[in-house]
Tab-separated table of N, CA, C and O in Angstrom:
chain	number	residue	atom	x	y	z
A	1	MET	N	19.787	70.776	-20.961
A	1	MET	CA	20.607	70.520	-19.804
A	1	MET	C	20.499	69.039	-19.475
A	1	MET	O	19.421	68.466	-19.483
A	2	PRO	N	21.623	68.388	-19.145
A	2	PRO	CA	21.571	66.956	-18.847
A	2	PRO	C	20.868	66.705	-17.533
A	2	PRO	O	20.901	67.514	-16.618
A	3	SER	N	20.227	65.556	-17.470
A	3	SER	CA	19.521	65.206	-16.241
A	3	SER	C	20.491	64.670	-15.200
A	3	SER	O	21.548	64.159	-15.532
A	4	VAL	N	20.097	64.796	-13.941
A	4	VAL	CA	20.934	64.329	-12.845
A	4	VAL	C	20.237	63.115	-12.242
A	4	VAL	O	19.058	63.164	-11.888
A	5	ASP	N	20.973	62.002	-12.141
A	5	ASP	CA	20.355	60.805	-11.569
A	5	ASP	C	20.434	60.830	-10.050
A	5	ASP	O	20.905	61.795	-9.450
A	6	SER	N	19.996	59.746	-9.417
A	6	SER	CA	19.927	59.708	-7.956
A	6	SER	C	21.299	59.789	-7.306
A	6	SER	O	21.428	60.229	-6.171
A	7	ALA	N	22.345	59.397	-8.001
A	7	ALA	CA	23.694	59.464	-7.432
A	7	ALA	C	24.283	60.866	-7.604
A	7	ALA	O	25.380	61.137	-7.141
A	8	GLY	N	23.572	61.743	-8.279
A	8	GLY	CA	24.049	63.102	-8.477
A	8	GLY	C	24.978	63.247	-9.669
A	8	GLY	O	25.673	64.238	-9.807
A	9	LEU	N	24.999	62.243	-10.542
A	9	LEU	CA	25.873	62.281	-11.709
A	9	LEU	C	25.088	62.733	-12.924
A	9	LEU	O	23.897	62.445	-13.066
A	10	ASN	N	25.729	63.422	-13.820
A	10	ASN	CA	25.094	63.876	-15.050
A	10	ASN	C	24.935	62.721	-16.015
A	10	ASN	O	25.739	61.803	-16.056
A	11	ASP	N	23.870	62.778	-16.796
A	11	ASP	CA	23.644	61.778	-17.825
A	11	ASP	C	24.477	62.173	-19.036
A	11	ASP	O	24.098	63.066	-19.791
A	12	LEU	N	25.595	61.526	-19.187
A	12	LEU	CA	26.512	61.889	-20.266
A	12	LEU	C	26.131	61.243	-21.584
A	12	LEU	O	26.787	61.475	-22.589
A	13	SER	N	25.080	60.442	-21.586
A	13	SER	CA	24.690	59.803	-22.838
A	13	SER	C	24.096	60.819	-23.819
A	13	SER	O	23.922	60.518	-24.981
A	14	LEU	N	23.789	62.009	-23.351
A	14	LEU	CA	23.245	63.030	-24.245
A	14	LEU	C	24.311	63.620	-25.159
A	14	LEU	O	23.993	64.197	-26.190
A	15	TYR	N	25.561	63.471	-24.761
A	15	TYR	CA	26.654	64.034	-25.549
A	15	TYR	C	27.313	62.933	-26.360
A	15	TYR	O	27.726	61.921	-25.811
A	16	PRO	N	27.399	63.133	-27.670
A	16	PRO	CA	28.029	62.079	-28.484
A	16	PRO	C	29.537	62.009	-28.184
A	16	PRO	O	30.180	63.010	-27.923
A	17	ARG	N	30.031	60.795	-28.209
A	17	ARG	CA	31.460	60.581	-27.993
A	17	ARG	C	32.204	60.791	-29.297
A	17	ARG	O	31.734	60.395	-30.366
A	18	LYS	N	33.352	61.371	-29.175
A	18	LYS	CA	34.191	61.500	-30.366
A	18	LYS	C	34.915	60.188	-30.571
A	18	LYS	O	35.393	59.580	-29.621
A	19	SER	N	34.960	59.766	-31.823
A	19	SER	CA	35.666	58.519	-32.088
A	19	SER	C	37.168	58.778	-32.040
A	19	SER	O	37.664	59.774	-32.569
A	20	VAL	N	37.834	57.890	-31.366
A	20	VAL	CA	39.281	58.014	-31.256
A	20	VAL	C	39.881	56.950	-32.148
A	20	VAL	O	39.791	55.765	-31.858
A	21	GLY	N	40.462	57.399	-33.242
A	21	GLY	CA	41.056	56.476	-34.191
A	21	GLY	C	42.502	56.189	-33.830
A	21	GLY	O	43.021	56.653	-32.824
A	22	PRO	N	43.134	55.428	-34.653
A	22	PRO	CA	44.541	55.122	-34.379
A	22	PRO	C	45.381	56.404	-34.495
A	22	PRO	O	45.082	57.305	-35.268
A	23	MET	N	46.415	56.465	-33.701
A	23	MET	CA	47.300	57.628	-33.712
A	23	MET	C	48.114	57.611	-35.000
A	23	MET	O	48.486	56.534	-35.486
A	24	PRO	N	48.372	58.782	-35.564
A	24	PRO	CA	49.196	58.804	-36.771
A	24	PRO	C	50.609	58.321	-36.431
A	24	PRO	O	51.065	58.455	-35.299
A	25	PRO	N	51.287	57.738	-37.408
A	25	PRO	CA	52.637	57.253	-37.122
A	25	PRO	C	53.537	58.421	-36.718
A	25	PRO	O	53.494	59.495	-37.314
A	26	SER	N	54.310	58.195	-35.702
A	26	SER	CA	55.171	59.287	-35.234
A	26	SER	C	56.439	59.331	-36.070
A	26	SER	O	56.992	58.302	-36.448
A	27	ARG	N	56.843	60.537	-36.355
A	27	ARG	CA	58.080	60.737	-37.102
A	27	ARG	C	59.205	60.937	-36.104
A	27	ARG	O	58.989	61.492	-35.028
A	28	PRO	N	60.400	60.520	-36.451
A	28	PRO	CA	61.511	60.805	-35.542
A	28	PRO	C	61.733	62.313	-35.467
A	28	PRO	O	61.647	63.014	-36.472
A	29	ARG	N	61.947	62.804	-34.269
A	29	ARG	CA	62.127	64.239	-34.089
A	29	ARG	C	63.518	64.638	-34.542
A	29	ARG	O	64.507	64.074	-34.100
A	30	VAL	N	63.557	65.595	-35.417
A	30	VAL	CA	64.828	66.121	-35.900
A	30	VAL	C	65.032	67.472	-35.233
A	30	VAL	O	64.152	68.325	-35.310
A	31	PRO	N	66.163	67.658	-34.561
A	31	PRO	CA	66.367	68.964	-33.912
A	31	PRO	C	66.428	70.072	-34.953
A	31	PRO	O	66.992	69.905	-36.029
A	32	VAL	N	65.816	71.171	-34.605
A	32	VAL	CA	65.795	72.319	-35.511
A	32	VAL	C	67.078	73.106	-35.302
A	32	VAL	O	67.413	73.498	-34.188
A	33	ARG	N	67.800	73.316	-36.358
A	33	ARG	CA	69.042	74.068	-36.271
A	33	ARG	C	68.767	75.538	-36.514
A	33	ARG	O	67.974	75.892	-37.381
A	34	PRO	N	69.430	76.398	-35.780
A	34	PRO	CA	69.195	77.833	-35.993
A	34	PRO	C	69.726	78.269	-37.347
A	34	PRO	O	70.736	77.754	-37.832
A	35	ASN	N	69.034	79.202	-37.930
A	35	ASN	CA	69.441	79.747	-39.218
A	35	ASN	C	70.253	81.012	-38.966
A	35	ASN	O	69.705	82.065	-38.675
A	36	PHE	N	71.575	80.892	-39.082
A	36	PHE	CA	72.442	82.011	-38.788
A	36	PHE	C	72.534	83.011	-39.934
A	36	PHE	O	73.135	84.056	-39.794
A	37	SER	N	71.937	82.673	-41.073
A	37	SER	CA	72.033	83.582	-42.207
A	37	SER	C	70.962	84.668	-42.188
A	37	SER	O	70.993	85.570	-43.006
A	38	LYS	N	70.006	84.581	-41.250
A	38	LYS	CA	68.964	85.598	-41.179
A	38	LYS	C	69.541	86.900	-40.647
A	38	LYS	O	70.357	86.900	-39.734
A	39	PRO	N	69.122	88.016	-41.185
A	39	PRO	CA	69.595	89.298	-40.633
A	39	PRO	C	68.980	89.532	-39.264
A	39	PRO	O	67.826	89.185	-39.019
A	40	ARG	N	69.743	90.100	-38.385
A	40	ARG	CA	69.251	90.377	-37.035
A	40	ARG	C	68.465	91.678	-37.041
A	40	ARG	O	68.853	92.651	-37.670
A	41	SER	N	67.370	91.659	-36.313
A	41	SER	CA	66.522	92.847	-36.283
A	41	SER	C	67.000	93.850	-35.244
A	41	SER	O	66.837	95.044	-35.407
A	42	ALA	N	67.573	93.371	-34.139
A	42	ALA	CA	68.022	94.273	-33.080
A	42	ALA	C	69.472	94.673	-33.322
A	42	ALA	O	70.287	93.870	-33.736
A	43	THR	N	69.787	95.917	-33.059
A	43	THR	CA	71.159	96.369	-33.213
A	43	THR	C	71.937	96.074	-31.946
A	43	THR	O	71.375	95.819	-30.891
A	44	ALA	N	73.248	96.141	-32.041
A	44	ALA	CA	74.097	95.860	-30.887
A	44	ALA	C	73.869	96.885	-29.780
A	44	ALA	O	73.925	96.562	-28.603
A	45	ALA	N	73.583	98.125	-30.141
A	45	ALA	CA	73.388	99.165	-29.135
A	45	ALA	C	72.109	98.913	-28.332
A	45	ALA	O	72.069	99.174	-27.134
A	46	SER	N	71.090	98.377	-28.983
A	46	SER	CA	69.834	98.166	-28.270
A	46	SER	C	69.869	96.925	-27.389
A	46	SER	O	69.116	96.821	-26.442
A	47	THR	N	70.751	95.972	-27.695
A	47	THR	CA	70.824	94.759	-26.892
A	47	THR	C	71.853	94.864	-25.783
A	47	THR	O	71.911	93.988	-24.932
A	48	GLY	N	72.671	95.884	-25.801
A	48	GLY	CA	73.670	96.060	-24.752
A	48	GLY	C	74.957	95.302	-25.019
A	48	GLY	O	75.837	95.271	-24.178
A	49	VAL	N	75.084	94.713	-26.187
A	49	VAL	CA	76.297	93.976	-26.524
A	49	VAL	C	77.263	94.936	-27.201
A	49	VAL	O	76.908	95.613	-28.157
A	50	ARG	N	78.479	94.977	-26.706
A	50	ARG	CA	79.483	95.888	-27.252
A	50	ARG	C	80.107	95.258	-28.500
A	50	ARG	O	80.548	94.118	-28.459
A	51	PRO	N	80.156	95.982	-29.611
A	51	PRO	CA	80.785	95.432	-30.815
A	51	PRO	C	82.291	95.304	-30.614
A	51	PRO	O	82.874	95.952	-29.746
A	52	ALA	N	82.894	94.463	-31.411
A	52	ALA	CA	84.341	94.279	-31.330
A	52	ALA	C	85.037	95.589	-31.697
A	52	ALA	O	84.601	96.312	-32.597
A	53	PRO	N	86.118	95.914	-31.001
A	53	PRO	CA	86.818	97.168	-31.310
A	53	PRO	C	87.462	97.111	-32.684
A	53	PRO	O	87.824	96.036	-33.168
A	54	ALA	N	87.575	98.273	-33.290
A	54	ALA	CA	88.192	98.361	-34.607
A	54	ALA	C	89.665	98.013	-34.497
A	54	ALA	O	90.305	98.261	-33.483
A	55	ARG	N	90.198	97.456	-35.535
A	55	ARG	CA	91.595	97.023	-35.530
A	55	ARG	C	92.510	98.240	-35.591
A	55	ARG	O	92.280	99.176	-36.339
A	56	VAL	N	93.562	98.202	-34.790
A	56	VAL	CA	94.564	99.261	-34.766
A	56	VAL	C	95.832	98.695	-35.374
A	56	VAL	O	96.302	97.632	-34.964
A	57	ASN	N	96.387	99.377	-36.367
A	57	ASN	CA	97.579	98.888	-37.051
A	57	ASN	C	98.813	99.641	-36.589
A	57	ASN	O	98.731	100.758	-36.088
A	58	GLY	N	99.961	99.029	-36.781
A	58	GLY	CA	101.225	99.670	-36.458
A	58	GLY	C	102.040	98.822	-35.501
A	58	GLY	O	101.699	97.695	-35.169
A	59	SER	N	103.149	99.409	-35.029
A	59	SER	CA	103.997	98.715	-34.063
A	59	SER	C	103.309	98.706	-32.700
A	59	SER	O	102.274	99.345	-32.501
A	60	THR	N	103.888	98.007	-31.745
A	60	THR	CA	103.277	97.925	-30.422
A	60	THR	C	103.190	99.298	-29.763
A	60	THR	O	102.189	99.613	-29.127
A	61	LEU	N	104.209	100.124	-29.941
A	61	LEU	CA	104.168	101.466	-29.343
A	61	LEU	C	103.121	102.346	-30.028
A	61	LEU	O	102.447	103.145	-29.373
A	62	GLN	N	102.980	102.213	-31.353
A	62	GLN	CA	101.952	102.960	-32.068
A	62	GLN	C	100.559	102.513	-31.632
A	62	GLN	O	99.658	103.342	-31.449
A	63	LYS	N	100.400	101.213	-31.430
A	63	LYS	CA	99.097	100.704	-30.989
A	63	LYS	C	98.770	101.217	-29.589
A	63	LYS	O	97.643	101.618	-29.316
A	64	GLU	N	99.762	101.220	-28.714
A	64	GLU	CA	99.546	101.739	-27.363
A	64	GLU	C	99.115	103.197	-27.415
A	64	GLU	O	98.148	103.605	-26.757
A	65	THR	N	99.803	103.983	-28.231
A	65	THR	CA	99.479	105.412	-28.366
A	65	THR	C	98.077	105.611	-28.934
A	65	THR	O	97.318	106.462	-28.452
A	66	GLN	N	97.731	104.819	-29.925
A	66	GLN	CA	96.411	104.953	-30.539
A	66	GLN	C	95.306	104.565	-29.548
A	66	GLN	O	94.256	105.227	-29.503
A	67	TRP	N	95.518	103.521	-28.758
A	67	TRP	CA	94.513	103.130	-27.776
A	67	TRP	C	94.377	104.187	-26.686
A	67	TRP	O	93.277	104.447	-26.200
A	68	LEU	N	95.476	104.789	-26.289
A	68	LEU	CA	95.391	105.870	-25.297
A	68	LEU	C	94.624	107.060	-25.862
A	68	LEU	O	93.845	107.704	-25.146
A	69	ALA	N	94.833	107.371	-27.155
A	69	ALA	CA	94.098	108.462	-27.794
A	69	ALA	C	92.597	108.135	-27.843
A	69	ALA	O	91.753	109.013	-27.605
A	70	ARG	N	92.286	106.896	-28.135
A	70	ARG	CA	90.869	106.491	-28.135
A	70	ARG	C	90.267	106.607	-26.743
A	70	ARG	O	89.101	106.969	-26.590
A	71	ALA	N	91.066	106.293	-25.719
A	71	ALA	CA	90.582	106.406	-24.340
A	71	ALA	C	90.252	107.855	-24.015
A	71	ALA	O	89.236	108.146	-23.372
A	72	VAL	N	91.093	108.768	-24.454
A	72	VAL	CA	90.841	110.201	-24.220
A	72	VAL	C	89.562	110.621	-24.939
A	72	VAL	O	88.723	111.344	-24.380
A	73	ASP	N	89.405	110.185	-26.183
A	73	ASP	CA	88.198	110.529	-26.949
A	73	ASP	C	86.933	109.988	-26.268
A	73	ASP	O	85.920	110.688	-26.187
A	74	ALA	N	87.009	108.748	-25.779
A	74	ALA	CA	85.847	108.156	-25.116
A	74	ALA	C	85.537	108.901	-23.821
A	74	ALA	O	84.370	109.108	-23.481
A	75	GLU	N	86.581	109.308	-23.091
A	75	GLU	CA	86.374	110.055	-21.850
A	75	GLU	C	85.721	111.399	-22.142
A	75	GLU	O	84.812	111.834	-21.419
A	76	CYS	N	86.146	112.056	-23.211
A	76	CYS	CA	85.545	113.346	-23.598
A	76	CYS	C	84.080	113.175	-24.012
A	76	CYS	O	83.269	114.080	-23.815
A	77	ALA	N	83.767	112.005	-24.588
A	77	ALA	CA	82.390	111.735	-25.019
A	77	ALA	C	81.516	111.297	-23.841
A	77	ALA	O	80.315	111.126	-24.003
A	78	GLY	N	82.134	111.095	-22.673
A	78	GLY	CA	81.362	110.718	-21.497
A	78	GLY	C	81.177	109.224	-21.319
A	78	GLY	O	80.377	108.795	-20.500
A	79	ASP	N	81.908	108.438	-22.078
A	79	ASP	CA	81.785	106.983	-21.988
A	79	ASP	C	82.965	106.432	-21.196
A	79	ASP	O	84.013	106.087	-21.749
A	80	GLY	N	82.791	106.355	-19.890
A	80	GLY	CA	83.869	105.898	-19.026
A	80	GLY	C	84.206	104.435	-19.203
A	80	GLY	O	85.363	104.032	-19.056
A	81	VAL	N	83.209	103.622	-19.528
A	81	VAL	CA	83.446	102.193	-19.723
A	81	VAL	C	84.309	101.971	-20.959
A	81	VAL	O	85.275	101.197	-20.937
A	82	GLU	N	83.973	102.660	-22.035
A	82	GLU	CA	84.768	102.554	-23.265
A	82	GLU	C	86.177	103.071	-23.035
A	82	GLU	O	87.148	102.491	-23.533
A	83	ALA	N	86.305	104.149	-22.269
A	83	ALA	CA	87.636	104.700	-21.979
A	83	ALA	C	88.474	103.683	-21.209
A	83	ALA	O	89.662	103.495	-21.516
A	84	GLU	N	87.885	103.022	-20.234
A	84	GLU	CA	88.620	102.012	-19.465
A	84	GLU	C	89.009	100.835	-20.341
A	84	GLU	O	90.122	100.304	-20.227
A	85	LEU	N	88.126	100.429	-21.230
A	85	LEU	CA	88.436	99.349	-22.158
A	85	LEU	C	89.638	99.719	-23.024
A	85	LEU	O	90.555	98.913	-23.205
A	86	CYS	N	89.653	100.938	-23.530
A	86	CYS	CA	90.765	101.389	-24.372
A	86	CYS	C	92.059	101.454	-23.566
A	86	CYS	O	93.129	101.107	-24.073
A	87	ARG	N	91.970	101.881	-22.318
A	87	ARG	CA	93.173	101.912	-21.474
A	87	ARG	C	93.716	100.505	-21.237
A	87	ARG	O	94.926	100.293	-21.180
A	88	GLN	N	92.824	99.541	-21.106
A	88	GLN	CA	93.274	98.157	-20.927
A	88	GLN	C	93.972	97.640	-22.171
A	88	GLN	O	94.983	96.932	-22.075
A	89	TYR	N	93.447	97.986	-23.350
A	89	TYR	CA	94.135	97.611	-24.583
A	89	TYR	C	95.501	98.285	-24.657
A	89	TYR	O	96.490	97.662	-25.054
A	90	ALA	N	95.562	99.548	-24.272
A	90	ALA	CA	96.839	100.271	-24.296
A	90	ALA	C	97.835	99.608	-23.341
A	90	ALA	O	99.016	99.440	-23.680
A	91	GLU	N	97.359	99.222	-22.161
A	91	GLU	CA	98.249	98.559	-21.206
A	91	GLU	C	98.733	97.221	-21.763
A	91	GLU	O	99.898	96.845	-21.589
A	92	HIS	N	97.872	96.496	-22.449
A	92	HIS	CA	98.267	95.239	-23.067
A	92	HIS	C	99.416	95.464	-24.041
A	92	HIS	O	100.424	94.751	-24.002
A	93	TRP	N	99.268	96.466	-24.915
A	93	TRP	CA	100.318	96.711	-25.903
A	93	TRP	C	101.574	97.264	-25.252
A	93	TRP	O	102.677	97.007	-25.725
A	94	PHE	N	101.450	97.962	-24.142
A	94	PHE	CA	102.615	98.404	-23.384
A	94	PHE	C	103.385	97.185	-22.868
A	94	PHE	O	104.618	97.105	-22.988
A	95	ARG	N	102.667	96.221	-22.315
A	95	ARG	CA	103.318	95.010	-21.799
A	95	ARG	C	103.924	94.190	-22.926
A	95	ARG	O	104.985	93.585	-22.763
A	96	VAL	N	103.238	94.127	-24.075
A	96	VAL	CA	103.782	93.385	-25.214
A	96	VAL	C	105.084	94.026	-25.664
A	96	VAL	O	106.068	93.339	-25.958
A	97	SER	N	105.124	95.349	-25.713
A	97	SER	CA	106.352	96.033	-26.151
A	97	SER	C	107.496	95.813	-25.177
A	97	SER	O	108.664	95.814	-25.577
A	98	ARG	N	107.200	95.580	-23.915
A	98	ARG	CA	108.236	95.334	-22.906
A	98	ARG	C	108.534	93.834	-22.760
A	98	ARG	O	109.395	93.471	-21.982
A	99	GLY	N	107.793	93.002	-23.482
A	99	GLY	CA	108.014	91.567	-23.392
A	99	GLY	C	107.455	90.951	-22.126
A	99	GLY	O	107.890	89.870	-21.719
A	100	GLN	N	106.480	91.589	-21.499
A	100	GLN	CA	105.920	91.102	-20.231
A	100	GLN	C	104.651	90.285	-20.446
A	100	GLN	O	104.159	89.700	-19.497
A	101	ASP	N	104.117	90.277	-21.599
A	101	ASP	CA	102.819	89.630	-21.803
A	101	ASP	C	102.965	88.333	-22.550
A	101	ASP	O	103.664	88.129	-23.434
């Protein structure tokens, strides 16, 4: 244990000092770019991100009908959010067919 002098300070001469040499030359910092080619470990369902809807082919009226059918299917499955999304797509194609969009 180090001794305490009259001023109440520890005698630090018992501990060897580490030599501090010159600092290594610093390299310029290069920003790290994300690697987008890595496979993602989390699925879209677990992160809460909704995947892009599947493409619907056909005329505007066929697309409207198909989106309405998807809305019914989603409602039957209990997914009200998906059903509303499909209804919005159907409304979009309805407006496109009428020239309103």
